[in-house]
Every structure is written in C-alpha cells, then in structure tokens.
Amino acid sequence: MLMRTDPFREMDRIFQQLSGTSGTWSKPSAMPMDAYREGDAYVIAFDLPGVSTEAIEIDVERNMLTVKAERRPAPKADTAQMELSERPLGVFSRQVMLADTLDTERIEADYEAGVLTLRIPIAERAKPRKIAINGPADRKQISG
C-alpha cells in the first residue's frame, strides 16, 4: 500500500544516530515507523517520544504523506550540568507514497505515549466486492 521514496534514508538515520548529529529543517532526521493493514484501514505508526502535538505537522499532497516533528531540549536550570545526552533532538521527517486505493480525505491521527498513529481508510472503490452474473433468462428480449 505504500512505497519508500528514498532508499538511502535508513542509512542516513543510522549515521546520524552514530555520529550524534541532529536533524535540521533543511536536512531532517528520519523517524522510525511501522505500517500495516488492519481491517478496512491502513495504519502507520511513527515513534516521536518527547514531542508535543504542537510540534508535529502532517500533510498530504496528492498521494505523498509527509510527517514532520521537532524535539527541542527540555528546559533545565542554569546551574544544571549535562553529564550525558543520548536522546536525539532536532527535526524529524518521513515521507510515504500512498497507494491510490487509500482514502486520503479521511485520515485520522492520534498521538499517545510518544506514538503518532495514522489510520487511512481503504477507498470504497478498492474494497473487494461480488459481481452478479446474468444468465440468458435474466436478459430482456428486444423486439424489433
């Protein structure tokens, strides 16, 4: 139901984790995600721990879904001395190409416990349906 748009995105994410660099608005870091089908909806879950809902942007243009978020440093007292800093900060982004079979007009977004979950309904036209077969007795006779 979706396609990766950048095959090197995962390599960039691993490099940024190892090097300790943060994402910026011009070069955001990748965010981990899961995607699966659940009944008549497609579900995509993004890990965004420590990000407020006000710092998350979700856009859909045509079939391209873009999620951007920014995690800022937690406020600390002026006397605090950082001993260890492993939690990534900065800008995170992910783009996902959605299939034409998804109804992008009815996407629902929930954010709980640091996980942004998007539910995208499968379009009615893409759902399986039975097609009746007409036999000779079902046809109307045309008199001419």
Coordinates of N, CA, C and O in Angstrom, one line a residue:
M1 N 0.8 -1.2 0.0 CA 0.0 0.0 0.0 C 0.9 1.3 0.0 O 0.4 2.3 -0.2
L2 N 2.2 1.2 0.3 CA 3.0 2.3 0.3 C 4.3 2.0 -0.3 O 4.7 0.8 -0.3
M3 N 5.1 3.0 -0.7 CA 6.4 2.8 -1.3 C 7.4 3.7 -0.6 O 7.0 4.8 -0.2
R4 N 8.6 3.2 -0.4 CA 9.6 4.1 0.1 C 10.1 5.0 -1.0 O 10.2 4.6 -2.1
T5 N 10.3 6.3 -0.6 CA 10.7 7.2 -1.6 C 12.2 7.5 -1.6 O 12.7 8.0 -2.6
D6 N 12.9 7.1 -0.6 CA 14.3 7.3 -0.5 C 15.0 6.1 0.1 O 15.0 5.9 1.3
P7 N 15.7 5.3 -0.8 CA 16.3 4.0 -0.3 C 17.5 4.3 0.7 O 17.8 3.4 1.4
F8 N 18.0 5.5 0.7 CA 19.2 5.7 1.5 C 18.8 6.4 2.8 O 19.7 6.7 3.6
R9 N 17.5 6.6 3.1 CA 17.0 7.2 4.3 C 17.5 6.5 5.5 O 17.9 7.1 6.5
E10 N 17.4 5.2 5.5 CA 17.7 4.3 6.7 C 19.2 4.5 7.0 O 19.6 4.5 8.1
M11 N 20.0 4.5 5.9 CA 21.5 4.7 6.1 C 21.8 6.0 6.8 O 22.6 6.1 7.7
D12 N 21.1 7.1 6.3 CA 21.3 8.4 6.9 C 20.9 8.4 8.4 O 21.5 9.0 9.2
R13 N 19.8 7.7 8.7 CA 19.3 7.6 10.1 C 20.3 6.9 11.0 O 20.6 7.4 12.1
I14 N 20.9 5.8 10.5 CA 21.9 5.1 11.3 C 23.1 6.0 11.5 O 23.7 6.1 12.6
F15 N 23.6 6.7 10.4 CA 24.7 7.5 10.5 C 24.5 8.6 11.5 O 25.4 8.9 12.4
Q16 N 23.3 9.2 11.5 CA 23.0 10.3 12.4 C 23.0 9.8 13.9 O 23.4 10.5 14.8
Q17 N 22.5 8.6 14.1 CA 22.5 8.1 15.4 C 23.9 7.8 15.9 O 24.2 8.1 17.1
L18 N 24.8 7.3 15.1 CA 26.1 7.0 15.5 C 27.0 8.3 15.7 O 27.8 8.3 16.5
S19 N 26.7 9.3 14.8 CA 27.5 10.5 14.9 C 27.0 11.5 15.9 O 27.7 12.5 16.2
G20 N 25.8 11.3 16.3 CA 25.2 12.2 17.3 C 24.7 13.5 16.7 O 24.4 14.5 17.4
T21 N 24.6 13.6 15.4 CA 24.1 14.8 14.7 C 22.6 14.9 14.8 O 21.9 13.9 14.8
S22 N 22.1 16.1 14.9 CA 20.7 16.4 14.9 C 20.1 16.8 13.6 O 20.9 17.4 12.8
G23 N 18.8 16.5 13.4 CA 18.2 17.0 12.1 C 17.9 18.4 12.1 O 17.7 19.0 13.2
T24 N 17.9 19.0 11.0 CA 17.5 20.4 10.8 C 16.3 20.5 9.9 O 16.0 19.5 9.2
W25 N 15.7 21.7 9.7 CA 14.6 21.8 8.8 C 15.0 21.6 7.4 O 14.3 21.1 6.6
S26 N 16.3 21.9 7.0 CA 16.7 21.6 5.6 C 17.2 20.2 5.4 O 17.1 19.7 4.3
K27 N 17.6 19.5 6.5 CA 18.0 18.1 6.4 C 17.6 17.4 7.7 O 18.3 17.2 8.6
P28 N 16.3 17.0 7.7 CA 15.7 16.4 8.9 C 16.2 14.9 9.1 O 16.6 14.3 8.1
S29 N 16.2 14.5 10.3 CA 16.5 13.1 10.6 C 15.3 12.2 10.3 O 14.1 12.7 10.3
A30 N 15.5 10.9 10.0 CA 14.3 10.0 9.8 C 13.7 9.6 11.1 O 14.4 9.7 12.2
M31 N 12.5 9.2 11.1 CA 11.8 8.7 12.3 C 11.4 7.3 12.1 O 10.9 7.0 11.0
P32 N 11.5 6.4 13.0 CA 11.1 5.0 12.8 C 9.6 4.9 12.7 O 8.8 5.7 13.3
M33 N 9.2 3.9 11.9 CA 7.7 3.8 11.7 C 7.4 2.3 11.4 O 8.2 1.5 11.0
D34 N 6.1 2.0 11.7 CA 5.6 0.7 11.3 C 4.4 0.9 10.4 O 3.7 2.0 10.6
A35 N 4.1 0.1 9.5 CA 2.9 0.2 8.6 C 2.3 -1.2 8.5 O 3.0 -2.2 8.2
Y36 N 0.9 -1.2 8.6 CA 0.2 -2.5 8.5 C -1.2 -2.3 8.1 O -1.7 -1.2 8.3
R37 N -1.9 -3.3 7.6 CA -3.3 -3.2 7.3 C -4.1 -3.8 8.5 O -3.7 -4.9 9.0
E38 N -5.1 -3.1 8.9 CA -6.0 -3.6 10.0 C -7.4 -3.5 9.5 O -8.0 -2.4 9.5
G39 N -8.0 -4.5 9.1 CA -9.4 -4.5 8.6 C -9.5 -3.7 7.4 O -8.8 -3.9 6.4
D40 N -10.4 -2.6 7.4 CA -10.6 -1.8 6.2 C -9.8 -0.5 6.3 O -10.2 0.6 5.7
A41 N -8.6 -0.5 7.0 CA -7.8 0.7 7.1 C -6.3 0.3 7.1 O -6.0 -0.8 7.4
Y42 N -5.5 1.2 6.7 CA -4.1 1.1 6.7 C -3.6 1.9 7.8 O -4.0 3.1 8.0
V43 N -2.7 1.4 8.6 CA -2.2 2.0 9.8 C -0.7 2.3 9.7 O 0.0 1.4 9.3
I44 N -0.3 3.5 10.0 CA 1.1 3.9 10.1 C 1.4 4.5 11.4 O 0.7 5.4 11.8
A45 N 2.4 3.9 12.1 CA 2.7 4.4 13.5 C 4.1 5.0 13.4 O 5.1 4.3 13.0
F46 N 4.3 6.2 13.9 CA 5.6 6.8 14.0 C 6.1 7.0 15.4 O 5.3 7.5 16.3
D47 N 7.3 6.7 15.7 CA 7.8 6.9 17.1 C 8.3 8.4 17.2 O 9.2 8.8 16.5
L48 N 7.7 9.1 18.1 CA 8.0 10.5 18.4 C 8.0 10.8 19.9 O 7.3 11.7 20.3
P49 N 8.8 10.1 20.6 CA 8.8 10.3 22.1 C 9.3 11.7 22.4 O 10.3 12.2 21.8
G50 N 8.7 12.3 23.4 CA 9.1 13.6 23.9 C 8.7 14.8 22.9 O 9.2 15.9 23.2
V51 N 7.9 14.6 21.9 CA 7.5 15.6 21.0 C 6.1 16.0 21.4 O 5.2 15.2 21.5
S52 N 5.8 17.3 21.5 CA 4.5 17.8 21.8 C 3.6 17.8 20.5 O 4.2 17.9 19.4
T53 N 2.3 17.7 20.6 CA 1.5 17.6 19.5 C 1.6 18.9 18.6 O 1.4 18.9 17.4
E54 N 1.9 20.0 19.3 CA 2.0 21.3 18.6 C 3.3 21.3 17.7 O 3.4 22.1 16.8
A55 N 4.2 20.4 17.9 CA 5.4 20.4 17.1 C 5.4 19.3 16.0 O 6.4 19.0 15.4
I56 N 4.2 18.8 15.7 CA 4.0 17.8 14.7 C 3.2 18.4 13.6 O 2.2 19.0 13.8
E57 N 3.7 18.2 12.3 CA 2.9 18.6 11.1 C 2.7 17.4 10.3 O 3.6 16.6 10.0
I58 N 1.4 17.2 9.8 CA 1.1 16.1 8.9 C 0.4 16.8 7.7 O -0.5 17.5 7.8
D59 N 1.0 16.5 6.5 CA 0.5 17.0 5.2 C 0.3 15.9 4.2 O 1.1 14.9 4.2
V60 N -0.7 16.0 3.4 CA -0.9 15.1 2.3 C -1.1 15.9 1.0 O -2.0 16.8 1.0
E61 N -0.3 15.7 0.0 CA -0.4 16.3 -1.2 C -0.4 15.3 -2.3 O 0.6 14.5 -2.4
R62 N -1.5 15.2 -3.0 CA -1.8 14.1 -3.9 C -1.7 12.8 -3.1 O -2.4 12.6 -2.2
N63 N -0.7 11.9 -3.4 CA -0.6 10.7 -2.6 C 0.7 10.7 -1.7 O 1.1 9.6 -1.3
M64 N 1.3 11.8 -1.6 CA 2.5 11.9 -0.7 C 2.1 12.4 0.7 O 1.7 13.5 0.9
L65 N 2.4 11.5 1.7 CA 2.1 11.8 3.1 C 3.5 12.3 3.6 O 4.5 11.6 3.5
T66 N 3.5 13.4 4.3 CA 4.7 13.9 4.9 C 4.4 14.2 6.4 O 3.4 14.9 6.7
V67 N 5.2 13.7 7.3 CA 5.1 13.9 8.7 C 6.4 14.5 9.2 O 7.5 14.0 8.9
K68 N 6.3 15.7 9.8 CA 7.5 16.4 10.3 C 7.3 16.7 11.8 O 6.1 17.0 12.2
A69 N 8.3 16.6 12.6 CA 8.2 16.9 14.0 C 9.5 17.5 14.5 O 10.6 17.3 13.9
E70 N 9.5 18.2 15.6 CA 10.7 18.8 16.1 C 10.7 18.5 17.6 O 9.8 18.8 18.4
R71 N 11.8 18.0 18.1 CA 12.0 17.7 19.5 C 13.1 18.7 20.0 O 14.2 18.7 19.5
R72 N 12.7 19.5 20.9 CA 13.6 20.6 21.4 C 14.2 20.1 22.8 O 13.6 19.3 23.4
P73 N 15.3 20.7 23.2 CA 15.8 20.3 24.5 C 14.9 20.7 25.6 O 14.2 21.7 25.6
A74 N 14.8 19.8 26.6 CA 14.0 20.1 27.8 C 14.6 21.3 28.6 O 15.8 21.4 28.7
P75 N 13.7 22.2 29.1 CA 14.3 23.3 29.9 C 15.0 22.8 31.1 O 14.5 21.9 31.8
K76 N 16.2 23.3 31.4 CA 17.0 23.0 32.5 C 17.3 24.2 33.3 O 17.4 25.3 32.7
A77 N 17.6 24.0 34.6 CA 18.1 25.2 35.4 C 19.4 25.6 34.9 O 20.2 24.8 34.3
D78 N 19.7 26.9 35.1 CA 21.0 27.4 34.6 C 22.2 26.7 35.3 O 23.3 26.7 34.8
T79 N 22.0 26.2 36.5 CA 23.1 25.5 37.2 C 23.2 24.1 36.8 O 24.2 23.4 37.2
A80 N 22.4 23.5 35.9 CA 22.5 22.1 35.6 C 23.6 21.9 34.6 O 23.9 22.7 33.7
Q81 N 24.4 20.8 34.9 CA 25.5 20.4 34.0 C 25.1 19.1 33.3 O 24.8 18.1 34.0
M82 N 25.1 19.1 32.0 CA 24.8 17.9 31.3 C 25.9 16.9 31.4 O 27.1 17.2 31.2
E83 N 25.6 15.7 31.9 CA 26.6 14.6 32.1 C 26.5 13.7 30.9 O 27.5 13.1 30.5
L84 N 25.3 13.4 30.3 CA 25.2 12.5 29.2 C 24.0 13.0 28.4 O 22.9 13.3 29.0
S85 N 24.1 13.0 27.1 CA 23.0 13.4 26.2 C 22.9 12.4 25.0 O 23.7 12.5 24.1
E86 N 22.0 11.5 25.1 CA 21.9 10.5 24.0 C 20.6 10.6 23.3 O 20.4 10.0 22.2
R87 N 19.6 11.3 23.8 CA 18.3 11.4 23.2 C 18.4 12.4 22.0 O 18.9 13.5 22.2
P88 N 18.0 12.0 20.8 CA 18.2 12.8 19.7 C 17.2 14.0 19.7 O 16.1 13.9 20.1
L89 N 17.7 15.2 19.3 CA 17.0 16.4 19.3 C 17.0 16.9 17.8 O 17.7 16.4 17.0
G90 N 16.1 17.9 17.6 CA 16.1 18.5 16.2 C 14.8 18.1 15.5 O 13.8 17.8 16.1
V91 N 15.0 18.1 14.2 CA 13.8 17.9 13.3 C 13.8 16.5 12.7 O 14.9 16.0 12.3
F92 N 12.6 15.9 12.7 CA 12.5 14.6 12.2 C 11.4 14.6 11.1 O 10.5 15.4 11.2
S93 N 11.6 13.8 10.0 CA 10.6 13.9 8.9 C 10.6 12.5 8.3 O 11.6 11.8 8.3
R94 N 9.4 12.2 7.7 CA 9.3 11.0 7.0 C 8.2 11.2 5.9 O 7.2 11.8 6.1
Q95 N 8.6 10.8 4.7 CA 7.6 10.9 3.5 C 7.3 9.5 3.1 O 8.1 8.6 3.0
V96 N 6.0 9.3 2.8 CA 5.5 8.0 2.4 C 4.6 8.2 1.2 O 3.6 9.0 1.3
M97 N 4.8 7.4 0.2 CA 3.9 7.4 -1.0 C 2.8 6.5 -0.8 O 3.0 5.3 -0.5
L98 N 1.6 7.0 -0.8 CA 0.4 6.2 -0.5 C -0.2 5.7 -1.8 O -0.2 6.4 -2.8
A99 N -0.8 4.6 -1.8 CA -1.4 4.0 -3.0 C -2.7 4.7 -3.3 O -3.3 5.3 -2.4
D100 N -3.1 4.6 -4.5 CA -4.4 5.2 -5.0 C -5.6 4.6 -4.3 O -6.7 5.1 -4.3
T101 N -5.4 3.4 -3.7 CA -6.5 2.7 -3.1 C -6.9 3.2 -1.7 O -7.8 2.7 -1.1
L102 N -6.1 4.2 -1.2 CA -6.4 4.7 0.1 C -7.1 6.0 0.0 O -6.9 6.8 -0.9
D103 N -8.0 6.3 1.0 CA -8.9 7.5 1.0 C -8.2 8.5 1.9 O -8.3 8.6 3.1
T104 N -7.4 9.4 1.2 CA -6.6 10.4 1.9 C -7.4 11.5 2.5 O -6.9 12.3 3.2
E105 N -8.7 11.6 2.1 CA -9.6 12.6 2.6 C -10.1 12.3 4.0 O -10.6 13.2 4.7
R106 N -9.9 11.1 4.5 CA -10.5 10.7 5.8 C -9.4 10.1 6.7 O -9.6 9.2 7.5
I107 N -8.2 10.6 6.6 CA -7.1 10.2 7.5 C -7.4 10.7 8.9 O -7.8 11.8 9.2
E108 N -7.2 9.8 9.9 CA -7.4 10.1 11.3 C -6.0 10.0 12.0 O -5.2 9.1 11.7
A109 N -5.7 10.9 12.9 CA -4.4 11.0 13.6 C -4.6 11.0 15.1 O -5.4 11.8 15.6
D110 N -3.9 10.1 15.8 CA -3.9 10.0 17.2 C -2.5 10.1 17.7 O -1.6 9.5 17.1
Y111 N -2.3 10.7 18.9 CA -0.9 10.7 19.5 C -1.0 10.3 20.9 O -1.7 11.0 21.7
E112 N -0.4 9.2 21.3 CA -0.4 8.7 22.6 C 0.9 8.0 23.0 O 1.4 7.2 22.2
A113 N 1.4 8.4 24.2 CA 2.6 7.7 24.7 C 3.8 7.8 23.7 O 4.6 6.9 23.5
G114 N 3.9 9.0 23.0 CA 5.0 9.2 22.1 C 4.9 8.5 20.8 O 5.9 8.4 20.0
V115 N 3.7 8.0 20.4 CA 3.5 7.3 19.2 C 2.4 8.0 18.4 O 1.3 8.2 18.9
L116 N 2.7 8.5 17.2 CA 1.7 9.1 16.3 C 1.2 8.0 15.4 O 1.9 7.4 14.7
T117 N -0.1 7.8 15.5 CA -0.8 6.7 14.7 C -1.7 7.3 13.7 O -2.6 8.1 14.1
L118 N -1.5 7.0 12.5 CA -2.4 7.5 11.4 C -3.2 6.3 10.9 O -2.7 5.2 10.6
R119 N -4.5 6.5 10.8 CA -5.4 5.5 10.2 C -5.9 6.0 8.9 O -6.6 7.1 8.9
I120 N -5.7 5.3 7.8 CA -6.1 5.7 6.5 C -7.0 4.7 5.9 O -6.6 3.5 5.7
P121 N -8.3 5.0 5.8 CA -9.3 4.1 5.3 C -9.0 3.6 3.8 O -8.5 4.4 3.0
I122 N -9.3 2.4 3.6 CA -9.2 1.9 2.2 C -10.4 2.4 1.4 O -11.5 2.4 1.9
A123 N -10.2 3.0 0.3 CA -11.3 3.6 -0.5 C -12.3 2.6 -0.9 O -12.0 1.4 -1.1
E124 N -13.6 3.0 -0.9 CA -14.7 2.1 -1.2 C -14.4 1.4 -2.6 O -14.7 0.2 -2.7
R125 N -13.9 2.1 -3.5 CA -13.7 1.6 -4.9 C -12.6 0.5 -4.9 O -12.6 -0.3 -5.8
A126 N -11.8 0.4 -3.9 CA -10.7 -0.6 -3.8 C -11.1 -1.8 -3.0 O -10.4 -2.8 -3.0
K127 N -12.2 -1.8 -2.3 CA -12.6 -2.9 -1.5 C -13.2 -4.1 -2.4 O -13.8 -3.8 -3.4
P128 N -12.9 -5.3 -2.0 CA -13.4 -6.4 -2.8 C -15.0 -6.4 -2.8 O -15.6 -6.1 -1.8
R129 N -15.5 -6.8 -3.9 CA -17.0 -6.9 -4.0 C -17.4 -8.0 -4.9 O -16.6 -8.4 -5.8
K130 N -18.6 -8.5 -4.7 CA -19.1 -9.6 -5.5 C -19.8 -9.0 -6.8 O -20.4 -8.0 -6.7
I131 N -19.6 -9.7 -7.9 CA -20.3 -9.2 -9.1 C -21.2 -10.3 -9.6 O -20.8 -11.5 -9.7
A132 N -22.5 -9.9 -9.7 CA -23.5 -10.9 -10.1 C -23.3 -11.2 -11.6 O -23.0 -10.3 -12.4
I133 N -23.6 -12.4 -12.0 CA -23.5 -12.9 -13.4 C -25.0 -13.0 -13.9 O -25.8 -13.8 -13.3
N134 N -25.3 -12.4 -15.0 CA -26.6 -12.5 -15.6 C -26.6 -13.7 -16.6 O -25.6 -13.8 -17.3
G135 N -27.6 -14.5 -16.5 CA -27.8 -15.6 -17.5 C -28.7 -15.2 -18.6 O -29.3 -14.1 -18.6
P136 N -29.0 -16.1 -19.6 CA -29.9 -15.8 -20.7 C -31.3 -15.5 -20.2 O -31.9 -14.6 -20.8
A137 N -31.8 -16.1 -19.1 CA -33.1 -15.8 -18.6 C -33.2 -14.4 -18.0 O -34.3 -13.8 -17.9
D138 N -32.1 -13.8 -17.6 CA -32.1 -12.5 -17.0 C -32.1 -11.4 -18.0 O -32.4 -10.2 -17.6
R139 N -31.8 -11.6 -19.2 CA -31.8 -10.6 -20.3 C -33.1 -10.3 -20.8 O -34.0 -11.1 -20.9
K140 N -33.4 -9.0 -21.1 CA -34.6 -8.6 -21.6 C -34.6 -8.9 -23.1 O -33.6 -8.7 -23.8
Q141 N -35.8 -9.3 -23.6 CA -35.9 -9.5 -25.1 C -36.2 -8.2 -25.8 O -37.0 -7.4 -25.3
I142 N -35.4 -7.9 -26.8 CA -35.6 -6.7 -27.6 C -36.4 -7.1 -28.8 O -36.0 -7.9 -29.6
S143 N -37.6 -6.4 -28.9 CA -38.4 -6.7 -30.1 C -38.1 -5.6 -31.2 O -38.0 -4.5 -30.8
G144 N -38.1 -6.0 -32.3 CA -37.8 -5.1 -33.3 C -38.5 -5.2 -34.5 O -39.0 -5.1 -35.4

